[in-house]
Amino acid sequence: MTPPAASGRDVVPLRDATRAWFAISLQTFGGPAGQIAVMQRMLVDELRWISQQRFLFALSFCTLLPGPEAQQLATYIGWLLNGAKGALIAGTLFVLPGVVALLALSAIYIAYGDAPWIEALFLGLGAAVIAIVVQAVIRVARRGLHHPALVVIALGSFVALTAFAAPFPAVIAVAAVAGWFLGRAYPDFAAPTKGAQVDGPTPLISDSDLHSEHRSPRRTLFILVTGMVLWAAPVVAAAALLGRDSVYVDQGLFFSGAALVTFGGAYAVLAYVAQEAVTVYGWLAPGEMVRGLALAESTPGPLIMVVQFVAFLGAYRDPGLLSPWVGALTGALITTWVTFVPCFLFILLGAPYVERLRDNRVLAASLTGITAAVVGVIASLALYFATHTLFDSTAEVSWGPISLDLPVLDTVDLVAVAITALAVYLIFPRSWSVLRTLGACALASLLIELGSRLV
């Protein structure tokens, strides 16, 4: 495979890239950790379209942005491979299966409520995701923590998030400053060790052949204006056609603002969304927010897709001039649009400028520190997910500034533990794929539910 060297051309055929992104989109279960692991495996290890170092550089930049970092990483790599059209294809395909699946599950939830077989299905998928996330943590850590100081940064980030409830932006900022100081003290700090450099296959496409783009104020202004108009269009249309006080305008404005403060992924903003959606707008009941998160955990795509479930229920219950089902679909699609359009805007605006600084040692050192912090962030998410999947309830325990959300041991869910153990066995000793493991665990949970009803 000989990619073209011209910066304005595709470095891989667009048809091949589209097939790859579609395959990735069907495997994006397990939140950001699992999604990053899928892209790592396909793009770096199997297809060898991008180097490990370039992959981690792009990931470090995306963690600085508000919004789902895995979807933005896909958009960024799509841009590197095929320019703007590649970014749009990669970013859209990344969320499309989740949009469709969550719409269907939201409709099933309204129509059938708490059907036991649905709960059993979600339990099996959620338990399997724990093993998938653990695998992702191991892979990213193995490739990103190539210096003892990076291990310290990763551990410090994990402790700060899990024990001290440190704000995610603060953790990232401290990691960036730590990386900068270490880069000044050790000039080769940002370079992987010899062993890390040969970890994984050599990419078929060199870094110099990846897509680049001329930076100009005219291009920046065009993308900014176009993006802002597209972002606002559905909310303006809803206000004109359905009234400025309709639920669709409220949802469009609220989730547009939420899209700008989602640093750290879905979990970082869920408390804010839940408080506003439940207590201020009354779109859903408190317990339904947890069920929405379970639905988002069980479908492909970013976990922030839970906002689509919130909008679906809110618009169904207050459809205004529309029928309940048409209103639910309208609210869900507007919310999805205003949540993800900024993600494309950030990448298309920032990528050419970030690429210019890719060889800057100061920036490289700071981003290396951020990459290490990301390992700790993903590990903290894995712990959070395991705690709330394997146990029915938790209790907050505090000692001064330390605050831990500990599981109540006598509420352990033995079925979830058993299915998680099955997933660990299938993924690690048996080396099963993500989709195959998810299917096996979902089937096991359904069989257990059927057996319990027959006994």
CSV table of N, CA and C in Angstrom, one decimal, residues 26 30 40 54 61 89 101 109 150 181 188 198 201 222 225 290 292 306 349 378 426:
chain,number,residue,atom,x,y,z
A,26,LEU,N,-20.0,-0.5,14.9
A,26,LEU,CA,-20.8,-1.6,15.5
A,26,LEU,C,-20.1,-2.2,16.7
A,30,GLY,N,-19.2,-0.1,25.7
A,30,GLY,CA,-18.3,0.0,26.9
A,30,GLY,C,-17.7,1.4,27.2
A,40,GLN,N,-8.0,1.5,18.6
A,40,GLN,CA,-6.6,1.1,18.8
A,40,GLN,C,-6.3,-0.2,18.1
A,54,ARG,N,1.1,8.7,17.0
A,54,ARG,CA,0.2,9.7,16.4
A,54,ARG,C,-1.2,9.5,17.0
A,61,PHE,N,-5.1,15.4,22.6
A,61,PHE,CA,-5.7,16.6,22.2
A,61,PHE,C,-7.2,16.5,22.4
A,89,ILE,N,-17.5,11.6,7.9
A,89,ILE,CA,-18.0,10.2,7.8
A,89,ILE,C,-17.6,9.4,9.1
A,101,ALA,N,-30.2,2.6,17.9
A,101,ALA,CA,-30.4,1.7,19.0
A,101,ALA,C,-31.1,2.3,20.2
A,109,TYR,N,-38.9,1.1,26.1
A,109,TYR,CA,-39.0,1.5,27.6
A,109,TYR,C,-40.4,2.1,27.8
A,150,LEU,N,5.3,8.8,34.2
A,150,LEU,CA,4.0,8.7,33.7
A,150,LEU,C,3.1,7.8,34.5
A,181,PHE,N,6.9,20.3,33.1
A,181,PHE,CA,8.1,20.4,33.9
A,181,PHE,C,9.0,19.2,33.7
A,188,ASP,N,14.2,14.1,26.6
A,188,ASP,CA,13.6,13.0,25.9
A,188,ASP,C,12.4,12.4,26.6
A,198,VAL,N,8.7,-0.1,19.5
A,198,VAL,CA,8.5,-1.3,18.7
A,198,VAL,C,7.3,-2.1,19.1
A,201,PRO,N,2.8,-3.2,15.4
A,201,PRO,CA,3.4,-3.2,14.0
A,201,PRO,C,3.7,-1.8,13.5
A,222,PHE,N,-14.8,30.6,7.8
A,222,PHE,CA,-15.9,29.8,7.1
A,222,PHE,C,-16.4,28.7,7.9
A,225,VAL,N,-18.5,30.0,11.0
A,225,VAL,CA,-19.8,30.5,10.7
A,225,VAL,C,-20.7,29.4,10.3
A,290,VAL,N,-31.2,6.8,35.9
A,290,VAL,CA,-30.3,5.7,36.1
A,290,VAL,C,-30.6,4.7,35.0
A,292,GLY,N,-31.9,5.3,32.0
A,292,GLY,CA,-31.3,5.9,30.8
A,292,GLY,C,-29.9,5.6,30.6
A,306,VAL,N,-27.0,9.3,26.5
A,306,VAL,CA,-28.1,9.2,27.5
A,306,VAL,C,-29.0,10.5,27.4
A,349,LEU,N,-11.9,22.9,13.3
A,349,LEU,CA,-11.2,24.2,13.6
A,349,LEU,C,-9.8,24.0,14.1
A,378,ILE,N,-9.6,6.7,32.8
A,378,ILE,CA,-10.3,5.5,32.3
A,378,ILE,C,-10.4,4.4,33.4
A,426,LEU,N,-13.7,-15.0,28.7
A,426,LEU,CA,-13.8,-15.0,27.3
A,426,LEU,C,-12.9,-14.0,26.6
